[in-house]
């Protein structure tokens, strides 16, 4: 089969590799029907995630059809259409029992396209298939469903829920890539007073408006702190969500927050950021970090099925899998191409 293989920082190839086989009784082999690229894959390609080594198939988001299941798989059957979540869960360790699947101690967590071969391939081996896949609901297309593999639960759990977005809040979202946009969409469910999107790319700020931000700030041209001060009588944002993953944006989020506010970091960071504790200690600020757990996936599936959340606007580009390198290029130059999520399907 063909797959997108990582060959060290800056290097990747769409190349022939062996088709995966069952390795444990609880595995499934899924034929990938639709797959996408994440900002985290770009971090991996920059060398920010050293656990990913040469030869690894990237990708942690997919919708596909089950081809084969091990004898220990109880609920997933050959032929089922499933969502392959970015988080794999053993279902029985201490963390999985608490719903913190991202921290799974039983061999799950974020492993696809990280510690084991991922979904940017014609076939993928999914460990713990019963607890790591979700049956596709009728009436929800592959590409809609694909947005629930990572971006929607991440924006919702690590941004909106960790940040405790509440009615009437002024919510600042730093970074309007797919994750920031998912956080905007999730924040809107709680009737905030204002959602302020901050980004350096005007194309992303345009998208942010469509996803429900009522104020946008290009921080190359305007000072977000002044804009937020103007909306909050000088206090600062109730919630600041960081959705970029570089020191400057974490530090910016921490300066935008009001006393007793909450900074929710979503970004994957590859280097240290400065925490200005000398300013923050007296302000009762809460800072949260997190890897997505995907405990909200059932809720999000309900919202999508009921048309309360519409993932379709995320999908800006379509490619056949054979054009994976072009898809990466389009996604990596999002500021110019206007790409949000690129969807690749079987050619
Ligand atoms: N915590 C998790 O579980 C989790 C899961 C998925 C993704 N992530 C991370 O979330 C982050 C966002 O992902 P994405 O797919 O939206 O990435 P992306 O690269 O598509 O979007 C990032 C956005 O930030 C903007 N930006 C860059 N520098 C900026 C600056 N100095 N000021 C303002 N805006 C700036 C870019 O223009 C872009 O629009 C990444 O770090 C990704 O790795 C985390
Ligand atoms: Zn991701
Ligand atoms: Zn577990």
CSV table of C-alpha atoms and ligand atoms in Angstrom, one decimal:
chain,number,residue,atom,x,y,z
A,1,UNK,CA,0.0,0.0,0.0
A,2,UNK,CA,1.0,3.7,-0.2
A,3,UNK,CA,1.5,5.9,2.9
A,4,UNK,CA,2.9,9.2,3.9
A,5,UNK,CA,6.1,8.4,5.7
A,6,UNK,CA,8.2,10.8,7.9
A,7,UNK,CA,11.9,10.7,7.3
A,8,UNK,CA,13.3,13.1,9.8
A,9,UNK,CA,12.7,16.9,10.1
A,10,UNK,CA,11.7,18.5,6.8
A,11,UNK,CA,11.5,15.1,5.0
A,12,UNK,CA,8.5,13.1,4.0
A,13,UNK,CA,7.5,10.8,1.1
A,14,UNK,CA,4.3,9.2,-0.3
A,15,UNK,CA,5.7,5.7,-0.8
A,16,UNK,CA,5.1,2.0,-0.9
A,17,UNK,CA,5.1,0.3,2.5
A,18,UNK,CA,3.8,-3.1,3.8
A,19,UNK,CA,0.0,-3.2,4.5
A,20,UNK,CA,-0.6,-3.4,8.3
A,21,UNK,CA,-1.6,-6.7,9.9
A,22,UNK,CA,-3.4,-7.5,13.1
A,23,UNK,CA,-0.9,-7.6,16.0
A,24,UNK,CA,-3.2,-8.0,19.0
A,25,UNK,CA,-6.6,-9.6,19.5
A,26,UNK,CA,-8.1,-6.2,20.1
A,27,UNK,CA,-6.8,-4.6,16.9
A,28,UNK,CA,-8.8,-3.7,13.7
A,29,UNK,CA,-7.5,-3.0,10.3
A,30,UNK,CA,-9.4,-0.1,8.8
A,31,UNK,CA,-9.4,0.8,5.1
A,32,UNK,CA,-8.9,4.6,5.1
A,33,UNK,CA,-11.7,6.3,3.1
A,34,UNK,CA,-11.0,9.9,4.2
A,35,UNK,CA,-8.0,11.4,6.0
A,36,UNK,CA,-6.7,14.8,6.8
A,37,UNK,CA,-3.6,16.7,8.0
A,38,UNK,CA,-3.2,18.4,11.4
A,39,UNK,CA,-1.2,21.4,12.5
A,40,UNK,CA,0.5,18.8,14.8
A,41,UNK,CA,1.8,17.0,11.7
A,42,UNK,CA,3.5,20.3,10.7
A,43,UNK,CA,5.1,20.5,14.2
A,44,UNK,CA,6.4,16.9,13.7
A,45,UNK,CA,7.9,17.9,10.4
A,46,UNK,CA,9.6,20.8,12.0
A,47,UNK,CA,11.2,18.3,14.5
A,48,UNK,CA,9.1,19.6,17.5
A,49,UNK,CA,7.9,16.1,18.4
A,50,UNK,CA,11.1,14.0,18.7
A,51,UNK,CA,9.2,10.8,19.7
A,52,UNK,CA,8.3,10.5,16.0
A,53,UNK,CA,11.2,8.7,14.3
A,54,UNK,CA,12.3,8.1,10.8
A,55,UNK,CA,10.0,5.6,9.0
A,56,UNK,CA,6.8,6.5,10.9
A,57,UNK,CA,3.6,6.8,8.9
A,58,UNK,CA,2.0,10.1,10.0
A,59,UNK,CA,-1.6,11.0,10.6
A,60,UNK,CA,-4.1,10.6,13.5
A,61,UNK,CA,-7.4,11.4,11.9
A,62,UNK,CA,-9.5,9.2,9.6
A,63,UNK,CA,-12.8,7.8,8.6
A,64,UNK,CA,-12.8,4.4,7.1
A,65,UNK,CA,-14.3,0.9,6.6
A,66,UNK,CA,-13.3,-2.0,8.9
A,67,UNK,CA,-11.6,-4.7,6.9
A,68,UNK,CA,-10.5,-7.1,9.6
A,69,UNK,CA,-10.9,-7.4,13.3
A,70,UNK,CA,-9.0,-9.5,15.9
A,71,UNK,CA,-10.9,-12.2,17.9
A,72,UNK,CA,-11.0,-9.9,21.0
A,73,UNK,CA,-13.0,-7.1,19.2
A,74,UNK,CA,-16.6,-7.3,20.4
A,75,UNK,CA,-18.5,-4.4,19.0
A,76,UNK,CA,-16.8,-3.4,15.8
A,77,UNK,CA,-17.5,-5.6,12.7
A,78,UNK,CA,-16.0,-6.0,9.3
A,79,UNK,CA,-17.7,-3.6,6.9
A,80,UNK,CA,-18.6,-1.0,9.6
A,81,UNK,CA,-18.0,2.6,8.7
A,82,UNK,CA,-16.1,4.2,11.6
A,83,UNK,CA,-14.4,7.3,12.9
A,84,UNK,CA,-10.8,6.6,13.9
A,85,UNK,CA,-10.2,9.0,16.7
A,86,UNK,CA,-6.8,10.7,17.3
A,87,UNK,CA,-6.8,9.2,20.7
A,88,UNK,CA,-6.6,5.4,21.3
A,89,UNK,CA,-8.0,4.1,24.5
A,90,UNK,CA,-7.4,0.7,26.3
A,91,UNK,CA,-10.6,1.4,28.2
A,92,UNK,CA,-9.4,-0.3,31.4
A,93,UNK,CA,-6.4,1.6,32.9
A,94,UNK,CA,-6.8,4.2,35.6
A,95,UNK,CA,-6.8,7.2,33.3
A,96,UNK,CA,-9.3,5.6,30.8
A,97,UNK,CA,-11.6,4.8,33.7
A,98,UNK,CA,-11.6,8.5,34.5
A,99,UNK,CA,-12.2,9.5,30.9
A,100,UNK,CA,-8.6,10.9,30.5
A,101,UNK,CA,-8.0,8.7,27.5
A,102,UNK,CA,-5.2,10.9,26.2
A,103,UNK,CA,-3.1,9.8,29.2
A,104,UNK,CA,-3.9,6.0,28.8
A,105,UNK,CA,-1.4,3.8,30.6
A,106,UNK,CA,-2.5,0.6,28.8
A,107,UNK,CA,-0.8,1.3,25.5
A,108,UNK,CA,-3.2,3.9,24.1
A,109,UNK,CA,-3.3,7.8,24.2
A,110,UNK,CA,-2.0,9.7,21.2
A,111,UNK,CA,-0.1,6.9,19.5
A,112,UNK,CA,-1.4,7.0,15.9
A,113,UNK,CA,1.1,8.8,13.7
A,114,UNK,CA,3.3,9.3,16.8
A,115,UNK,CA,4.4,6.1,18.4
A,116,UNK,CA,2.8,3.7,15.9
A,117,UNK,CA,2.0,4.1,12.2
A,118,UNK,CA,-0.9,6.5,11.5
A,119,UNK,CA,-3.8,7.1,9.3
A,120,UNK,CA,-2.2,8.9,6.3
A,121,UNK,CA,-2.2,5.6,4.4
A,122,UNK,CA,-4.5,3.4,2.5
A,123,UNK,CA,-4.9,1.1,5.6
A,124,UNK,CA,-4.3,1.6,9.3
A,125,UNK,CA,-4.0,-0.7,12.2
A,126,UNK,CA,-6.2,0.6,15.1
A,127,UNK,CA,-5.4,-0.9,18.5
A,128,UNK,CA,-8.2,-1.3,21.1
A,129,UNK,CA,-10.7,-1.0,18.2
A,130,UNK,CA,-13.8,-1.2,20.5
A,131,UNK,CA,-12.8,1.8,22.5
A,132,UNK,CA,-10.9,3.8,19.9
A,133,UNK,CA,-13.4,4.0,17.0
A,134,UNK,CA,-16.9,5.4,16.8
A,135,UNK,CA,-19.7,4.0,14.6
A,136,UNK,CA,-20.5,6.5,11.9
A,137,UNK,CA,-24.0,7.9,12.3
A,138,UNK,CA,-26.4,7.8,9.3
A,139,UNK,CA,-26.7,11.1,7.4
A,140,UNK,CA,-23.2,12.4,8.5
A,141,UNK,CA,-20.8,12.4,5.5
A,142,UNK,CA,-17.2,11.0,5.8
A,143,UNK,CA,-15.7,14.5,5.6
A,144,UNK,CA,-18.1,15.9,8.3
A,145,UNK,CA,-17.2,13.0,10.6
A,146,UNK,CA,-13.5,13.4,9.9
A,147,UNK,CA,-13.6,16.8,11.7
A,148,UNK,CA,-14.5,14.9,14.9
A,149,UNK,CA,-11.3,12.8,14.9
A,150,UNK,CA,-9.3,15.7,16.4
A,151,UNK,CA,-10.1,19.4,15.8
A,152,UNK,CA,-13.6,19.6,17.2
A,153,UNK,CA,-12.9,17.6,20.4
A,154,UNK,CA,-9.6,19.4,20.9
A,155,UNK,CA,-11.0,23.0,20.5
A,156,UNK,CA,-14.0,22.0,22.7
A,157,UNK,CA,-12.3,20.1,25.5
A,158,UNK,CA,-8.8,21.7,25.7
A,159,UNK,CA,-10.1,25.2,24.9
A,160,UNK,CA,-13.7,25.8,25.7
A,161,UNK,CA,-14.3,23.3,28.6
A,162,UNK,CA,-10.8,23.7,30.2
A,163,UNK,CA,-11.3,27.5,29.9
A,164,UNK,CA,-14.9,27.1,31.4
A,165,UNK,CA,-16.4,29.4,28.8
A,166,UNK,CA,-19.6,30.7,30.3
A,167,UNK,CA,-22.6,32.8,29.2
A,168,UNK,CA,-21.6,36.5,28.9
A,169,UNK,CA,-17.9,35.8,28.8
A,170,UNK,CA,-15.4,37.8,26.6
A,171,UNK,CA,-13.4,35.0,25.0
A,172,UNK,CA,-10.0,35.7,23.3
A,173,UNK,CA,-8.8,33.1,20.9
A,174,UNK,CA,-5.1,33.4,19.8
A,175,UNK,CA,-4.7,31.6,16.5
A,176,UNK,CA,-7.5,31.0,14.0
A,177,UNK,CA,-6.3,27.8,12.4
A,178,UNK,CA,-8.6,24.8,12.4
A,179,UNK,CA,-8.1,24.3,16.2
A,180,UNK,CA,-8.8,28.0,17.0
A,181,UNK,CA,-11.9,27.9,14.7
A,182,UNK,CA,-13.1,24.8,16.5
A,183,UNK,CA,-12.7,26.6,19.8
A,184,UNK,CA,-14.7,29.5,18.3
A,185,UNK,CA,-17.5,27.1,17.3
A,186,UNK,CA,-17.5,25.4,20.7
A,187,UNK,CA,-17.4,28.8,22.6
A,188,UNK,CA,-20.5,29.9,20.6
A,189,UNK,CA,-22.5,27.0,22.2
A,190,UNK,CA,-22.2,28.9,25.6
A,191,UNK,CA,-23.5,32.3,24.4
A,192,UNK,CA,-20.4,34.4,25.1
A,193,UNK,CA,-20.7,38.2,25.0
A,194,UNK,CA,-17.8,38.5,22.5
A,195,UNK,CA,-15.5,36.1,20.8
A,196,UNK,CA,-12.3,37.9,19.7
A,197,UNK,CA,-10.1,36.0,17.2
A,198,UNK,CA,-6.5,37.0,17.0
A,199,UNK,CA,-4.2,35.9,14.1
A,200,UNK,CA,-1.6,37.3,11.8
A,201,UNK,CA,-3.2,35.9,8.6
A,202,UNK,CA,-6.2,37.9,7.3
A,203,UNK,CA,-7.5,34.8,5.5
A,204,UNK,CA,-7.7,33.1,8.9
A,205,UNK,CA,-9.5,36.1,10.4
A,206,UNK,CA,-12.0,36.0,7.6
A,207,UNK,CA,-12.7,32.4,8.4
A,208,UNK,CA,-13.0,33.3,12.1
A,209,UNK,CA,-15.8,35.6,11.3
A,210,UNK,CA,-17.7,32.9,9.5
A,211,UNK,CA,-17.2,30.5,12.4
A,212,UNK,CA,-18.7,33.0,14.9
A,213,UNK,CA,-16.0,35.5,16.0
A,214,UNK,CA,-17.6,38.9,16.2
A,215,UNK,CA,-14.3,40.8,16.7
A,216,UNK,CA,-11.1,40.0,14.8
A,217,UNK,CA,-7.6,41.4,15.4
A,218,UNK,CA,-4.6,41.1,13.2
A,219,UNK,CA,-1.8,41.3,15.8
A,220,UNK,CA,0.7,42.4,13.2
A,221,UNK,CA,-1.3,45.6,12.8
A,222,UNK,CA,-3.3,46.1,16.0
A,223,UNK,CA,-2.7,45.5,19.7
A,224,UNK,CA,-5.1,42.8,20.9
A,225,UNK,CA,-4.7,44.0,24.5
A,226,UNK,CA,-6.2,47.4,23.6
A,227,UNK,CA,-9.1,45.8,21.7
A,228,UNK,CA,-9.9,43.6,24.6
A,229,UNK,CA,-9.5,46.3,27.2
A,230,UNK,CA,-12.0,48.3,25.1
A,231,UNK,CA,-14.5,45.4,25.3
A,232,UNK,CA,-14.1,44.8,29.0
A,233,UNK,CA,-13.8,48.2,30.7
A,234,UNK,CA,-10.0,47.7,30.9
A,235,UNK,CA,-10.2,44.3,32.8
A,236,UNK,CA,-9.1,41.8,30.2
A,237,UNK,CA,-10.7,38.6,28.8
A,238,UNK,CA,-12.6,36.2,30.9
A,239,UNK,CA,-11.0,33.3,28.9
A,240,UNK,CA,-8.0,33.3,26.7
A,241,UNK,CA,-7.4,30.3,24.5
A,242,UNK,CA,-4.0,29.7,23.0
A,243,UNK,CA,-4.3,27.8,19.7
A,244,UNK,CA,-0.9,28.3,18.0
A,245,UNK,CA,1.9,26.6,19.9
A,246,UNK,CA,4.7,29.1,20.0
A,247,UNK,CA,6.1,31.0,23.0
A,248,UNK,CA,4.8,34.4,21.8
A,249,UNK,CA,1.2,33.3,21.6
A,250,UNK,CA,1.2,31.7,25.0
A,251,UNK,CA,2.8,34.8,26.5
A,252,UNK,CA,0.2,37.0,24.6
A,253,UNK,CA,-2.7,34.9,26.0
A,254,UNK,CA,-1.4,35.3,29.5
A,255,UNK,CA,-1.3,39.2,29.1
A,256,UNK,CA,-4.9,39.3,27.8
A,257,UNK,CA,-6.5,37.7,30.8
A,258,UNK,CA,-8.4,39.5,33.5
A,259,UNK,CA,-7.9,38.8,37.2
A,260,UNK,CA,-9.6,35.5,38.1
A,261,UNK,CA,-9.7,34.6,34.4
A,262,UNK,CA,-8.6,31.4,32.7
A,263,UNK,CA,-5.9,30.8,30.1
A,264,UNK,CA,-6.4,27.5,28.3
A,265,UNK,CA,-3.4,26.4,26.3
A,266,UNK,CA,-4.1,24.1,23.3
A,267,UNK,CA,-1.0,24.6,21.2
A,268,UNK,CA,1.7,21.9,21.0
A,269,UNK,CA,4.9,23.6,22.1
A,270,UNK,CA,8.4,22.6,21.0
A,271,UNK,CA,10.3,25.1,23.1
A,272,UNK,CA,10.0,26.8,26.5
A,273,UNK,CA,7.7,29.8,26.9
A,274,UNK,CA,8.1,32.5,29.6
A,275,UNK,CA,5.6,32.4,32.4
A,276,UNK,CA,5.4,35.9,33.9
A,277,UNK,CA,4.6,34.7,37.4
A,278,UNK,CA,5.8,38.1,38.7
A,279,UNK,CA,2.7,39.7,37.1
A,280,UNK,CA,0.3,36.7,37.3
A,281,UNK,CA,0.7,35.6,40.9
A,282,UNK,CA,-1.5,38.4,42.3
A,283,UNK,CA,-4.2,38.0,39.6
A,284,UNK,CA,-5.7,34.6,40.5
A,285,UNK,CA,-5.3,33.4,37.0
A,286,UNK,CA,-5.8,29.8,36.2
A,287,UNK,CA,-3.7,28.2,33.4
A,288,UNK,CA,-4.7,24.9,31.9
A,289,UNK,CA,-2.8,22.7,29.5
A,290,UNK,CA,-3.9,19.5,27.8
A,291,UNK,CA,-3.7,16.8,25.3
A,292,UNK,CA,-7.2,16.1,24.0
A,293,UNK,CA,-8.9,13.1,25.6
A,294,UNK,CA,-11.8,12.9,23.1
A,295,UNK,CA,-14.3,12.3,26.0
A,296,UNK,CA,-16.5,14.8,24.2
A,297,UNK,CA,-16.8,12.9,21.0
A,298,UNK,CA,-20.2,11.3,21.8
A,299,UNK,CA,-21.6,14.8,22.6
A,300,UNK,CA,-20.1,16.3,19.4
A,301,UNK,CA,-21.6,13.4,17.4
A,302,UNK,CA,-25.0,14.3,18.8
A,303,UNK,CA,-24.5,17.9,18.0
A,304,UNK,CA,-23.5,17.2,14.4
A,305,UNK,CA,-26.3,14.6,13.9
A,306,UNK,CA,-28.8,17.2,15.2
A,307,UNK,CA,-27.3,20.0,13.0
A,308,UNK,CA,-26.4,22.1,16.0
A,309,UNK,CA,-22.7,22.0,14.9
A,310,UNK,CA,-21.8,22.0,11.2
A,311,UNK,CA,-18.3,20.8,10.5
A,312,UNK,CA,-18.6,21.4,6.7
A,313,UNK,CA,-17.0,24.9,6.6
A,314,UNK,CA,-13.7,23.4,7.9
A,315,UNK,CA,-13.2,21.6,4.6
A,316,UNK,CA,-11.6,23.9,2.0
A,317,UNK,CA,-9.6,21.6,-0.2
A,318,UNK,CA,-10.0,18.0,-1.6
A,319,UNK,CA,-7.2,15.8,-3.0
A,320,UNK,CA,-6.8,12.2,-4.0
A,321,UNK,CA,-4.4,10.4,-1.7
A,322,UNK,CA,-1.9,10.1,-4.5
A,323,UNK,CA,-1.5,13.9,-4.2
A,324,UNK,CA,-0.6,13.8,-0.5
A,325,UNK,CA,2.5,16.0,-1.0
A,326,UNK,CA,0.5,18.7,-2.7
A,327,UNK,CA,-2.1,18.5,0.1
A,328,UNK,CA,0.7,19.1,2.7
A,329,UNK,CA,2.0,22.0,0.6
A,330,UNK,CA,-1.4,23.6,0.4
A,331,UNK,CA,-2.0,23.1,4.1
A,332,UNK,CA,1.4,24.4,5.2
A,333,UNK,CA,0.9,27.6,3.1
A,334,UNK,CA,-2.5,28.2,4.6
A,335,UNK,CA,-2.0,32.0,4.9
A,336,UNK,CA,-1.8,32.1,1.1
A,337,UNK,CA,-4.0,29.2,0.0
A,338,UNK,CA,-6.8,29.9,2.5
A,339,UNK,CA,-6.7,26.2,3.5
A,340,UNK,CA,-8.4,25.1,6.7
A,341,UNK,CA,-8.7,21.4,6.5
A,342,UNK,CA,-7.7,19.4,3.5
A,343,UNK,CA,-9.5,16.1,2.9
A,344,UNK,CA,-7.8,13.3,1.0
A,345,UNK,CA,-9.8,10.4,-0.3
A,346,UNK,CA,-9.0,7.1,-2.1
A,347,UNK,CA,-8.2,7.7,-5.7
B,1,LIG,N1,-3.5,19.9,22.7
B,1,LIG,C1,-3.9,19.1,21.8
B,1,LIG,O1,-4.4,18.0,22.1
B,1,LIG,C2,-3.8,19.5,20.3
B,1,LIG,C3,-4.5,18.7,19.4
B,1,LIG,C4,-4.4,19.1,18.0
B,1,LIG,C5,-3.7,20.2,17.7
B,1,LIG,N2,-3.0,20.9,18.7
B,1,LIG,C6,-2.2,22.1,18.4
B,1,LIG,O2,-3.0,23.2,18.2
B,1,LIG,C7,-2.3,24.2,17.5
B,1,LIG,C8,-3.1,24.8,16.4
B,1,LIG,O3,-3.4,23.8,15.4
B,1,LIG,P1,-4.0,24.2,14.0
B,1,LIG,O4,-4.2,22.9,13.2
B,1,LIG,O5,-5.1,25.2,14.1
B,1,LIG,O6,-2.6,24.9,13.4
B,1,LIG,P2,-2.4,26.0,12.2
B,1,LIG,O7,-0.9,26.0,12.1
B,1,LIG,O8,-3.3,25.6,11.1
B,1,LIG,O9,-2.9,27.4,12.8
B,1,LIG,C9,-2.2,28.2,13.6
B,1,LIG,C10,-2.6,29.7,13.4
B,1,LIG,O10,-1.8,30.5,14.2
B,1,LIG,C11,-1.5,31.7,13.5
B,1,LIG,N3,-0.3,32.3,14.1
B,1,LIG,C12,1.0,31.9,14.0
B,1,LIG,N4,1.8,32.7,14.7
B,1,LIG,C13,1.0,33.6,15.3
B,1,LIG,C14,1.2,34.7,16.1
B,1,LIG,N5,2.4,35.0,16.6
B,1,LIG,N6,0.1,35.5,16.5
B,1,LIG,C15,-1.1,35.2,16.1
B,1,LIG,N7,-1.4,34.1,15.3
B,1,LIG,C16,-0.4,33.4,14.9
B,1,LIG,C17,-1.3,31.2,12.1
B,1,LIG,O11,-1.5,32.3,11.1
B,1,LIG,C18,-2.4,30.1,12.0
B,1,LIG,O12,-3.6,30.7,11.5
B,1,LIG,C19,-1.0,23.5,17.0
B,1,LIG,O13,0.1,23.8,17.9
B,1,LIG,C20,-1.4,22.1,17.1
B,1,LIG,O14,-0.2,21.3,17.2
B,1,LIG,C21,-3.1,20.5,20.0
B,2,LIG,ZN1,-4.1,16.6,15.5
B,3,LIG,ZN1,-6.1,3.2,29.1
